[in-house]
Coordinates of C-alpha atoms in Angstrom, one line a residue:
M1 CA 0.0 0.0 0.0
K2 CA 1.3 3.4 -0.9
N3 CA 2.5 5.7 2.0
S4 CA 0.2 8.4 0.6
T5 CA -2.8 6.3 1.1
L6 CA -2.1 5.8 4.8
Y7 CA -1.0 9.4 5.2
K8 CA -4.4 10.7 3.9
A9 CA -6.1 8.6 6.6
M10 CA -4.1 10.2 9.4
Y11 CA -5.3 13.0 11.7
L12 CA -3.5 16.3 11.6
E13 CA -1.8 15.7 15.0
E14 CA -0.5 12.4 13.7
R15 CA 0.9 14.0 10.6
K16 CA 2.6 16.8 12.6
N17 CA 4.3 14.2 14.7
L18 CA 5.7 12.2 11.8
K19 CA 9.5 12.7 11.4
M20 CA 9.8 12.2 7.7
S21 CA 12.1 14.0 5.2
T22 CA 10.0 14.1 2.1
S23 CA 8.2 16.3 -0.4
Y24 CA 4.5 17.2 0.0
I25 CA 1.6 17.8 -2.4
P26 CA -0.5 20.9 -1.5
P27 CA -4.3 20.8 -2.0
I28 CA -5.8 22.2 -5.1
K29 CA -6.3 26.0 -4.9
Q30 CA -10.1 25.6 -4.9
A31 CA -9.9 23.6 -1.7
Y32 CA -9.4 26.7 0.5
A33 CA -12.5 28.3 -0.9
Y34 CA -14.4 25.0 -0.4
W35 CA -13.4 24.7 3.2
R36 CA -14.3 28.3 4.0
D37 CA -17.6 27.7 2.2
I38 CA -18.6 24.7 4.3
L39 CA -17.7 26.6 7.5
E40 CA -19.4 29.8 6.3
M41 CA -16.3 31.8 7.2
D42 CA -14.3 34.4 5.4
K43 CA -10.5 34.1 5.0
T44 CA -9.6 35.8 8.3
E45 CA -12.2 33.8 10.3
F46 CA -11.0 30.6 8.7
N47 CA -7.3 31.3 9.5
N48 CA -8.1 32.3 13.1
T49 CA -10.2 29.1 13.6
L50 CA -7.4 26.8 12.3
K51 CA -4.9 28.5 14.6
K52 CA -7.2 28.4 17.7
Y53 CA -8.5 24.8 17.4
L54 CA -6.0 22.9 15.2
N55 CA -2.9 24.8 16.2
I56 CA -1.9 25.4 12.6
E57 CA -1.7 28.3 10.1
A58 CA -3.7 28.0 6.9
S59 CA -0.4 27.9 5.0
D60 CA 0.6 24.8 7.0
L61 CA -2.1 22.8 5.1
D62 CA 0.1 22.9 2.0
K63 CA 2.7 20.9 3.8
L64 CA 0.3 18.5 5.6
Y65 CA -2.4 17.7 3.1
E66 CA -0.8 15.0 1.0
L67 CA 2.5 13.1 1.0
G68 CA 4.9 13.2 -1.8
I69 CA 7.2 10.3 -2.9
T70 CA 9.3 8.9 -0.1
N71 CA 11.2 5.7 0.7
E72 CA 10.3 5.9 4.4
Q73 CA 7.6 3.7 5.7
I74 CA 4.5 4.8 7.6
Q75 CA 3.8 1.1 8.0
S76 CA 6.3 1.0 10.8
E77 CA 3.8 2.8 13.0
N78 CA 2.3 0.2 15.4
K79 CA -1.3 1.0 14.8
T80 CA -4.2 -1.4 14.6
W81 CA -5.9 0.5 11.8
I82 CA -2.8 0.3 9.7
S83 CA -2.6 -3.4 10.2
N84 CA -6.3 -3.8 9.3
L85 CA -6.0 -1.7 6.2
N86 CA -3.0 -3.8 5.1
K87 CA -5.0 -7.0 5.6
L88 CA -7.8 -5.7 3.4
Y89 CA -5.3 -4.4 0.8
Y90 CA -3.0 -7.4 0.5
N91 CA -4.9 -10.4 1.8
P92 CA -8.7 -9.9 2.0
N93 CA -10.4 -13.1 3.2
Y94 CA -13.6 -13.8 1.3
S95 CA -14.2 -17.2 2.9
I96 CA -16.9 -17.2 5.6
S97 CA -19.3 -19.7 7.2
S98 CA -22.6 -20.4 5.5
D99 CA -24.7 -19.1 8.4
I100 CA -22.9 -15.8 8.5
L101 CA -23.0 -15.5 4.7
K102 CA -26.8 -16.1 4.8
K103 CA -27.1 -13.0 7.2
L104 CA -24.8 -10.9 5.0
K105 CA -26.6 -11.7 1.7
T106 CA -29.7 -9.8 2.9
K107 CA -27.7 -6.6 2.8
M108 CA -26.8 -4.2 0.0
F109 CA -23.3 -4.6 -1.4
Y110 CA -22.7 -7.7 0.8
P111 CA -19.5 -9.0 -0.9
I112 CA -17.4 -6.1 0.5
L113 CA -18.7 -6.9 4.0
I114 CA -17.2 -10.4 3.9
P115 CA -13.5 -9.5 4.2
I116 CA -14.3 -6.7 6.7
I117 CA -16.3 -8.9 9.0
N118 CA -13.5 -11.5 8.8
I119 CA -11.2 -8.9 10.4
F120 CA -13.6 -8.7 13.3
I121 CA -13.9 -12.5 13.5
D122 CA -10.1 -13.0 13.5
S123 CA -9.7 -10.5 16.3
F124 CA -12.7 -11.5 18.4
Y125 CA -11.6 -15.1 19.0
K126 CA -15.1 -16.6 19.3
K127 CA -13.9 -19.9 20.7
K128 CA -12.5 -18.1 23.7
Y129 CA -16.1 -17.2 24.6
D130 CA -18.0 -20.3 23.6
H131 CA -18.6 -21.2 27.2
I132 CA -20.5 -18.0 27.9
I133 CA -22.2 -16.9 24.6
N134 CA -24.2 -19.2 22.4
H135 CA -24.1 -19.3 18.6
N136 CA -27.3 -17.1 18.3
C137 CA -25.5 -14.4 20.2
Y138 CA -22.5 -14.6 17.9
L139 CA -24.7 -14.3 14.8
H140 CA -26.6 -11.4 16.3
I141 CA -23.3 -9.6 17.0
I142 CA -22.2 -10.1 13.4
N143 CA -25.5 -8.9 12.0
Q144 CA -25.4 -5.7 14.1
L145 CA -21.8 -4.9 13.3
S146 CA -22.4 -5.5 9.5
E147 CA -25.3 -3.1 9.6
E148 CA -23.2 -0.4 11.2
I149 CA -20.4 -0.9 8.7
L150 CA -22.8 -0.7 5.8
Q151 CA -24.0 2.6 7.1
H152 CA -20.4 3.8 6.7
L153 CA -20.0 2.3 3.3
V154 CA -23.4 2.9 1.6
K155 CA -22.9 6.5 0.3
T156 CA -19.5 5.8 -1.2
L157 CA -20.6 2.5 -2.8
I158 CA -23.7 4.2 -4.4
L159 CA -21.4 6.9 -5.8
E160 CA -19.1 4.2 -7.2
L161 CA -22.1 2.3 -8.6
N162 CA -23.3 5.4 -10.4
I163 CA -19.8 6.1 -11.8
H164 CA -19.6 2.6 -13.2
K165 CA -23.1 3.0 -14.6
K166 CA -22.3 6.3 -16.4
K167 CA -19.2 4.7 -17.9
G168 CA -21.3 1.9 -19.3
I169 CA -19.1 -0.8 -17.9
L170 CA -21.7 -2.8 -15.9
I171 CA -22.9 -6.0 -17.6
G172 CA -26.6 -6.9 -17.7
E173 CA -29.8 -6.3 -19.5
T174 CA -31.8 -5.3 -16.4
S175 CA -31.1 -2.8 -13.6
S176 CA -30.9 -5.7 -11.1
Q177 CA -28.4 -7.6 -13.3
R178 CA -26.1 -4.6 -13.6
Y179 CA -26.3 -4.1 -9.8
N180 CA -25.3 -7.8 -9.4
D181 CA -22.4 -7.2 -11.8
F182 CA -21.1 -4.4 -9.6
C183 CA -21.4 -6.6 -6.5
E184 CA -19.2 -9.2 -8.4
K185 CA -16.6 -6.5 -8.7
L186 CA -16.6 -6.1 -4.9
Y187 CA -15.2 -9.7 -4.8
Q188 CA -12.1 -8.5 -6.8
K189 CA -9.0 -7.8 -4.7
E190 CA -7.8 -5.1 -7.2
F191 CA -11.1 -3.2 -7.0
L192 CA -11.0 -3.3 -3.2
R193 CA -7.5 -1.8 -3.4
Q194 CA -8.8 1.0 -5.6
L195 CA -11.5 1.8 -3.0
I196 CA -9.0 1.9 -0.2
D197 CA -6.6 4.1 -2.2
E198 CA -9.5 6.5 -3.0
Y199 CA -11.2 6.5 0.4
P200 CA -8.7 5.6 3.0
V201 CA -10.5 7.7 5.7
L202 CA -13.6 5.5 5.2
F203 CA -11.6 2.3 5.8
R204 CA -9.9 3.7 8.9
L205 CA -13.3 4.6 10.3
I206 CA -14.5 1.0 9.6
S207 CA -11.4 -0.3 11.4
D208 CA -12.1 1.9 14.4
K209 CA -15.7 0.7 14.4
I210 CA -14.5 -3.0 14.4
E211 CA -12.0 -2.3 17.2
G212 CA -14.5 -0.4 19.3
A213 CA -17.1 -3.2 18.9
K214 CA -14.6 -5.9 19.8
N215 CA -13.4 -4.1 22.9
L216 CA -16.9 -3.3 24.0
L217 CA -18.1 -6.9 23.5
Q218 CA -15.1 -8.4 25.2
T219 CA -15.6 -6.1 28.2
I220 CA -19.2 -7.0 28.5
I221 CA -18.6 -10.8 28.3
F222 CA -15.6 -10.7 30.6
S223 CA -17.4 -8.4 33.1
F224 CA -20.6 -10.6 33.0
E225 CA -18.6 -13.7 33.7
N226 CA -16.6 -12.0 36.5
D227 CA -19.7 -10.3 38.1
K228 CA -22.2 -13.2 37.8
K229 CA -22.3 -14.0 41.5
I230 CA -22.8 -10.4 42.5
L231 CA -25.5 -9.9 39.9
Q232 CA -27.3 -12.9 41.3
K233 CA -26.8 -11.6 44.9
N234 CA -28.4 -8.3 43.9
K235 CA -31.2 -10.2 42.0
L236 CA -30.3 -8.7 38.6
I237 CA -30.3 -12.2 37.3
S238 CA -31.7 -15.5 38.7
C239 CA -29.7 -17.2 41.4
K240 CA -30.2 -20.4 39.5
F241 CA -28.9 -19.1 36.2
E242 CA -26.1 -21.4 34.8
G243 CA -26.7 -20.9 31.0
K244 CA -25.3 -18.6 28.3
I245 CA -25.9 -15.2 26.8
N246 CA -28.4 -15.4 24.0
E247 CA -28.1 -11.8 22.7
I248 CA -26.0 -8.7 23.2
T249 CA -27.6 -5.6 21.7
I250 CA -25.1 -2.7 21.5
N251 CA -25.4 1.0 20.7
M252 CA -28.6 1.5 22.8
G253 CA -27.9 5.2 23.4
D254 CA -25.0 7.7 23.2
T255 CA -21.5 6.3 22.8
H256 CA -18.8 6.9 25.3
N257 CA -15.0 6.8 25.1
G258 CA -13.7 4.5 22.4
G259 CA -17.2 3.8 21.0
Y260 CA -18.6 2.2 24.2
S261 CA -22.3 2.3 24.5
V262 CA -25.2 1.1 26.7
S263 CA -26.0 -2.5 25.8
I264 CA -28.8 -4.9 26.6
I265 CA -27.8 -8.5 27.5
E266 CA -30.5 -11.2 27.1
L267 CA -29.8 -14.6 28.7
D268 CA -31.0 -17.9 27.4
N269 CA -33.5 -18.0 30.2
F270 CA -35.0 -14.8 28.7
E271 CA -33.9 -12.5 31.5
K272 CA -32.4 -9.2 30.5
I273 CA -29.9 -6.8 32.2
V274 CA -28.4 -3.5 31.1
F275 CA -24.6 -2.8 30.8
K276 CA -23.6 0.8 31.1
P277 CA -20.0 1.8 30.3
R278 CA -19.6 4.5 33.0
D279 CA -19.5 5.0 36.7
L280 CA -23.1 4.6 38.1
E281 CA -22.5 6.4 41.3
I282 CA -24.9 9.2 40.3
D283 CA -27.6 6.5 39.7
I284 CA -27.0 5.0 43.1
K285 CA -27.3 8.5 44.8
F286 CA -30.5 9.2 42.9
N287 CA -31.9 5.8 43.9
N288 CA -31.1 6.7 47.6
L289 CA -33.0 9.9 47.3
L290 CA -36.0 8.0 45.9
H291 CA -35.8 5.5 48.8
W292 CA -35.9 8.4 51.2
L293 CA -39.0 9.8 49.5
N294 CA -40.7 6.4 49.4
N295 CA -40.2 6.0 53.2
S296 CA -41.6 9.5 54.0
S297 CA -45.0 9.6 55.7
E298 CA -45.6 13.1 54.2
I299 CA -46.4 11.9 50.7
D300 CA -48.7 9.3 49.0
I301 CA -46.5 9.0 45.8
H302 CA -44.3 5.9 45.4
F303 CA -41.4 5.8 43.0
K304 CA -39.9 2.8 41.3
T305 CA -36.3 2.2 42.3
I306 CA -34.0 0.0 40.3
S307 CA -31.3 -2.5 41.2
I308 CA -27.8 -1.4 40.4
V309 CA -24.3 -2.9 40.6
N310 CA -21.5 -0.3 40.2
N311 CA -17.9 -1.2 39.3
K312 CA -16.7 2.4 38.8
S313 CA -15.7 2.2 35.1
Y314 CA -18.9 0.4 34.2
G315 CA -22.0 -1.0 35.9
W316 CA -25.1 -3.1 35.6
T317 CA -28.7 -2.1 36.0
E318 CA -32.1 -3.8 36.1
F319 CA -33.8 -4.0 32.7
I320 CA -36.9 -1.8 32.7
E321 CA -39.5 -3.3 30.4
Y322 CA -42.2 -1.1 28.9
K323 CA -45.6 -2.0 30.5
P324 CA -48.5 0.2 29.4
L325 CA -51.6 0.6 31.4
I326 CA -55.3 0.1 30.8
S327 CA -57.3 1.6 33.8
K328 CA -57.8 5.4 34.2
K329 CA -56.9 5.1 37.9
E330 CA -53.5 3.6 37.1
I331 CA -52.8 6.2 34.4
A332 CA -53.7 9.0 36.9
D333 CA -51.2 7.5 39.4
F334 CA -48.5 7.4 36.6
Y335 CA -49.0 11.2 35.9
N336 CA -49.1 11.9 39.6
S337 CA -45.7 10.2 40.0
L338 CA -44.4 12.0 36.8
G339 CA -45.3 15.3 38.4
G340 CA -43.3 14.3 41.5
I341 CA -40.3 13.3 39.3
L342 CA -40.6 16.7 37.6
A343 CA -40.3 18.4 40.9
L344 CA -37.3 16.3 41.9
L345 CA -35.5 17.0 38.6
Y346 CA -36.2 20.7 38.9
I347 CA -34.6 20.8 42.3
L348 CA -31.6 18.9 41.0
N349 CA -31.4 21.3 38.0
A350 CA -31.7 18.5 35.4
T351 CA -32.1 18.6 31.7
D352 CA -32.4 16.3 28.6
F353 CA -35.3 14.2 29.9
H354 CA -37.0 13.8 26.5
Y355 CA -39.1 10.9 25.4
E356 CA -36.2 8.5 25.0
N357 CA -35.0 8.9 28.6
I358 CA -38.3 7.8 30.3
I359 CA -39.9 4.3 30.3
A360 CA -43.4 3.7 31.5
Y361 CA -43.3 0.7 33.8
N362 CA -46.9 0.1 34.9
Q363 CA -47.8 3.2 37.0
Y364 CA -44.2 4.3 37.4
P365 CA -42.3 6.6 35.1
V366 CA -38.6 5.4 35.2
L367 CA -35.7 7.6 34.3
I368 CA -33.0 5.6 32.3
D369 CA -30.2 8.2 31.9
L370 CA -29.2 10.3 34.8
E371 CA -25.9 11.8 33.5
S372 CA -27.5 15.2 33.0
L373 CA -28.5 16.0 36.6
F374 CA -27.0 19.3 38.0
H375 CA -26.8 20.9 34.6
T376 CA -25.0 24.2 34.3
S377 CA -24.8 26.6 31.3
I378 CA -21.4 27.6 29.9
H379 CA -22.8 30.8 28.5
Q380 CA -24.0 33.8 30.5
S381 CA -27.6 34.9 29.7
Q382 CA -26.3 38.1 28.1
E383 CA -24.2 36.1 25.6
L384 CA -27.0 34.0 24.1
T385 CA -28.2 36.5 21.4
N386 CA -27.7 40.1 20.5
S387 CA -31.1 41.0 22.0
K388 CA -31.3 41.8 25.7
A389 CA -35.0 41.1 25.9
I390 CA -34.6 37.7 24.1
N391 CA -31.7 36.8 26.4
Q392 CA -33.8 37.6 29.5
A393 CA -36.7 35.4 28.2
L394 CA -34.3 32.6 27.3
Q395 CA -32.7 32.8 30.8
L396 CA -36.2 32.5 32.4
L397 CA -36.9 29.4 30.3
M398 CA -33.5 27.9 31.3
N399 CA -34.3 28.4 35.0
S400 CA -37.8 27.0 34.8
V401 CA -39.2 23.4 34.8
L402 CA -39.5 23.8 31.0
S403 CA -35.7 23.3 30.6
I404 CA -35.9 19.8 32.0
G405 CA -37.4 18.4 28.8
I406 CA -40.4 16.6 30.3
L407 CA -43.0 19.3 29.6
P408 CA -43.7 20.5 26.0
Y409 CA -43.1 24.2 25.6
R410 CA -42.5 25.0 22.0
K411 CA -45.1 24.8 19.2
I412 CA -43.2 23.3 16.2
Y413 CA -44.9 22.2 13.1
I414 CA -43.4 20.0 10.4
N415 CA -45.5 19.7 7.2
K416 CA -48.4 21.2 9.2
Q417 CA -48.0 18.4 11.8
P418 CA -47.1 19.2 15.5
F419 CA -43.6 18.0 16.6
D420 CA -42.9 17.4 20.3
I421 CA -40.3 15.1 21.8
S422 CA -40.8 16.1 25.4
G423 CA -40.7 13.3 28.0
I424 CA -44.4 13.5 28.6
N425 CA -45.6 13.3 25.0
N426 CA -46.5 10.2 22.9
V427 CA -44.3 10.6 19.8
N428 CA -46.1 7.8 17.9
N429 CA -47.0 8.8 14.3
Q430 CA -44.9 12.0 14.5
T431 CA -42.8 13.1 11.6
T432 CA -39.1 13.9 12.1
P433 CA -38.3 17.6 12.2
F434 CA -35.7 17.4 9.3
K435 CA -35.3 15.2 6.3
M436 CA -33.4 12.0 6.8
D437 CA -31.5 9.6 4.5
E438 CA -33.6 6.8 2.9
L439 CA -32.2 4.2 0.6
K440 CA -34.3 3.7 -2.5
N441 CA -34.3 1.4 -5.5
N442 CA -32.4 -1.2 -3.5
Y443 CA -30.5 -4.0 -5.3
T444 CA -30.6 -2.1 -8.6
D445 CA -28.1 0.1 -10.4
N446 CA -30.6 3.0 -9.8
A447 CA -29.9 2.8 -6.0
K448 CA -29.9 6.2 -4.5
I449 CA -30.2 8.0 -1.1
S450 CA -33.1 10.4 -0.9
K451 CA -33.9 13.0 1.8
V452 CA -37.3 12.4 3.2
Y453 CA -39.4 13.1 6.3
K454 CA -39.8 9.9 8.3
K455 CA -42.2 8.6 10.9
M456 CA -40.5 8.5 14.3
K457 CA -40.1 5.1 16.0
P458 CA -42.7 4.3 18.7
A459 CA -41.4 5.2 22.2
N460 CA -41.9 3.7 25.6
N461 CA -42.5 6.8 27.7
S462 CA -46.3 7.0 27.5
P463 CA -48.4 4.8 29.8
I464 CA -50.9 4.2 27.0
N465 CA -50.6 4.4 23.2
N466 CA -52.9 6.0 20.6
N467 CA -55.8 6.8 22.9
E468 CA -56.7 10.5 23.0
D469 CA -59.0 10.0 25.9
F470 CA -56.0 9.1 28.0
S471 CA -53.7 11.9 26.8
F472 CA -51.5 13.6 29.4
K473 CA -53.6 16.7 28.7
N474 CA -56.5 15.1 30.6
F475 CA -54.3 14.5 33.7
K476 CA -52.9 18.0 34.3
E477 CA -54.3 18.1 37.8
D478 CA -52.6 14.8 38.7
I479 CA -49.3 16.2 37.4
V480 CA -49.6 19.4 39.3
K481 CA -50.6 17.5 42.5
G482 CA -47.5 15.3 42.3
F483 CA -45.3 18.3 41.6
K484 CA -46.6 20.2 44.6
E485 CA -46.4 17.2 46.9
I486 CA -42.7 16.6 46.3
Y487 CA -41.8 20.2 46.1
M488 CA -43.4 20.9 49.5
I489 CA -41.6 18.0 51.1
F490 CA -38.3 19.5 50.0
L491 CA -39.3 22.9 51.3
N492 CA -40.3 21.4 54.7
N493 CA -37.2 19.2 55.0
K494 CA -34.3 21.5 53.8
K495 CA -31.9 20.1 56.4
Y496 CA -32.2 16.5 55.3
I497 CA -32.4 17.5 51.6
K498 CA -29.1 19.4 51.8
E499 CA -27.5 16.2 53.1
Y500 CA -28.8 14.2 50.2
V501 CA -27.8 16.9 47.7
F502 CA -24.3 17.3 49.1
D503 CA -24.0 13.5 48.8
F504 CA -23.8 14.1 45.0
E505 CA -20.6 16.2 45.5
N506 CA -17.7 15.2 43.2
I507 CA -20.0 12.9 41.1
K508 CA -19.1 13.0 37.4
I509 CA -21.9 14.3 35.2
R510 CA -22.3 14.9 31.5
K511 CA -22.3 18.4 30.1
L512 CA -24.7 18.9 27.1
L513 CA -23.1 21.5 24.9
R514 CA -25.7 21.3 22.1
N515 CA -28.6 19.3 20.8
T516 CA -27.8 15.6 20.2
M517 CA -29.5 15.9 16.8
D518 CA -26.8 18.4 15.7
Y519 CA -24.1 15.9 16.4
S520 CA -26.1 13.2 14.5
K521 CA -26.6 15.3 11.4
L522 CA -22.9 16.3 11.3
L523 CA -21.7 12.8 11.7
K524 CA -23.9 11.5 8.9
L525 CA -22.6 14.4 6.7
S526 CA -19.1 13.4 7.5
L527 CA -19.7 10.0 5.9
H528 CA -20.2 11.6 2.5
P529 CA -17.4 10.5 0.0
D530 CA -16.1 14.1 -0.2
F531 CA -14.9 13.8 3.4
L532 CA -13.6 10.3 3.2
R533 CA -10.6 10.8 0.8
N534 CA -8.5 12.9 3.2
Q535 CA -8.8 13.2 6.9
I536 CA -8.1 16.9 6.8
D537 CA -11.4 17.5 4.9
R538 CA -13.3 15.7 7.7
E539 CA -11.5 17.5 10.5
I540 CA -12.2 20.9 8.9
L541 CA -15.9 19.9 8.6
F542 CA -16.1 19.3 12.3
L543 CA -15.0 22.9 12.9
R544 CA -18.6 23.7 12.0
L545 CA -19.3 23.0 15.7
E546 CA -17.1 26.0 16.6
N547 CA -19.0 28.2 14.3
E548 CA -22.2 27.3 16.1
N549 CA -21.0 27.7 19.7
S550 CA -17.6 29.2 20.6
L551 CA -15.9 26.9 23.2
P552 CA -12.6 26.8 25.0
K553 CA -10.0 24.8 22.9
S554 CA -9.7 22.0 25.5
V555 CA -13.5 21.6 25.6
F556 CA -13.9 21.7 21.9
K557 CA -11.2 19.0 21.5
K558 CA -13.0 16.7 23.9
E559 CA -16.3 17.3 22.1
I560 CA -14.8 16.2 18.8
E561 CA -13.2 13.1 20.4
Q562 CA -16.5 12.0 22.0

C-alpha cells in the first residue's frame, strides 16, 4: 500500500508528529474556498479558527495535506488501523461460514462486508467465549456490526455504482443484473485496493468501528462472567442461572470513550440486564433519594427504584420493560408520579429528559439516563443572542421546569403536523423535524439516497398508546398535584435534603453543549465521500461546531473526540 494512502487517513496531529524528510503535495487552490464555504467563514475567520483549534496556520495545510514520494515507511507505525488496512489491501479473506454469509446476503453490497467482517472474526476469537455466549448471540453480534459498517459504506458505494453505470461498464440487461455485476466487482482484490486508495478515511473509520465493537463486547462478556455472582446476589439475574448469553444488543444510546455504549444483554432463560460503560455512582445516589422519599410519611406517591451494581468504570442495572396501562386510575397514578419526578428533577437542575429517557413501567415513570443532573450553562444569559429582551426570556426558560425536557413548551410544526419530543408526549405517528436519508431502488443500479421526512419510531415513555381520551392533557391536575407534593416535602425538610444533595458532591456528570440531533446530522454528513478521501477535509468539517458555539479549545477537542 502506498504511503500516501495511509497518510491521507491520518489525523492532523499524527501528521505533525511524523518525522519524515519528504516532499508534500498541496491541496488544489479551490480547496481553501471550499473549506471556507462549508464553514461559512471568510478568510480571516478561517485562519483564526485553524490557529485556535487545530494549532496550525492556513499555509501549513500545503505541507500537511498530501504526502509526496518517499522511501520511508509509515507502516512502521504500530497502529491497529494500519494493520487492518494492510490485511484488506493485500490479503482480503472472502471465505466465511454459510450461516454468516446467509445473514450478509440480505444486505446491499454484501460482498465487501465479507473481508471486513472477517477482520472482526479474527480479532474477536469466538472460541474463547463459547462457554459464555451461544451461537445465536454470535450471529446477532455479526449482524449488528455489519449493519453499522454498511451505514459507513453505503454513500460511497452508491457513488461508485453510479460512476460505473455512467461509464457503461456494468454488464446486464436489467437494472438488477447490472447491480449484481457491480457486486461481483466487490469480490475482486484489485477493486477493493482501488477503493482503499481512493477512500482511506472510510476504511480507517471502519477499522475503528471494528476495534470499538470488539473491545466493548469483550468487556461485556468478561465483566458478566466475572460479576455473575454479585449480579445474582443483587437479584439482577436469577440465582439459579447457569446458562449462556443469548443476545447482546449494542449501541442503545449515546457512545462513550472508544465507541462504548449502553448495551442490553439477554440470557438464554429470557432474563435481561443492562450494561452501562460508565461509573453509576450518580444513579445510586439518585436511587437513595427515591428510597428516602418512598419512606416518607408526608407523601402518597411511590417511586420505582432499580437494582444497580456499580464497578466504577462500568456498571449493571435492572432492565426496565415497557408496560403500558389500561385503567384510568393507574394512568392517573402514573402522571401523579411523573409530576413528582418533575419536581425532583427541577430541584436537581436536570435537563435532557426527553421521550427516549423515560420508560413507562406500569404506574411508574422510570428515568433511564441520569448523567444530565445538576446541569449548568457555559454561557451567560447576556451572551445568548444580540437582543437583551430575548436573552432575559431565554434565561427565564433555562431556569424553569420547561428546561428539564419533560413538559412541552414550543409549538413546532413539520408539514403542518405538530412536533414534540418532550418526556411526557407520545411521539407515535410524529414526523421527524428534518429530512433523513432513505435508501431507494435497493438492489438495482438505480440505487440512491433520498432525503425524506420519516415517521418516528414508537417510544416507551407514554403509559398508553394512541388513545386521545387518556392523553396527558387530561391528567394535568394529577401532574400538578404530584409536583406540589414533592416540592413541599423539599421545602419542609431542607436540612435533610441538603445532606442528600451534598452526597452528590464530586460525582461525574455529562455536560450537554448542544442538541444531540446536531451531532447526529454532522456525523452523517461526514460519511459523504467528499470527506472520506483525506482526513483533513473531515477535521475541517467538524469545525462547524465551533461556528455554532464558541468553546474553549480543550472543551472543543473533547467534544470532537467524543
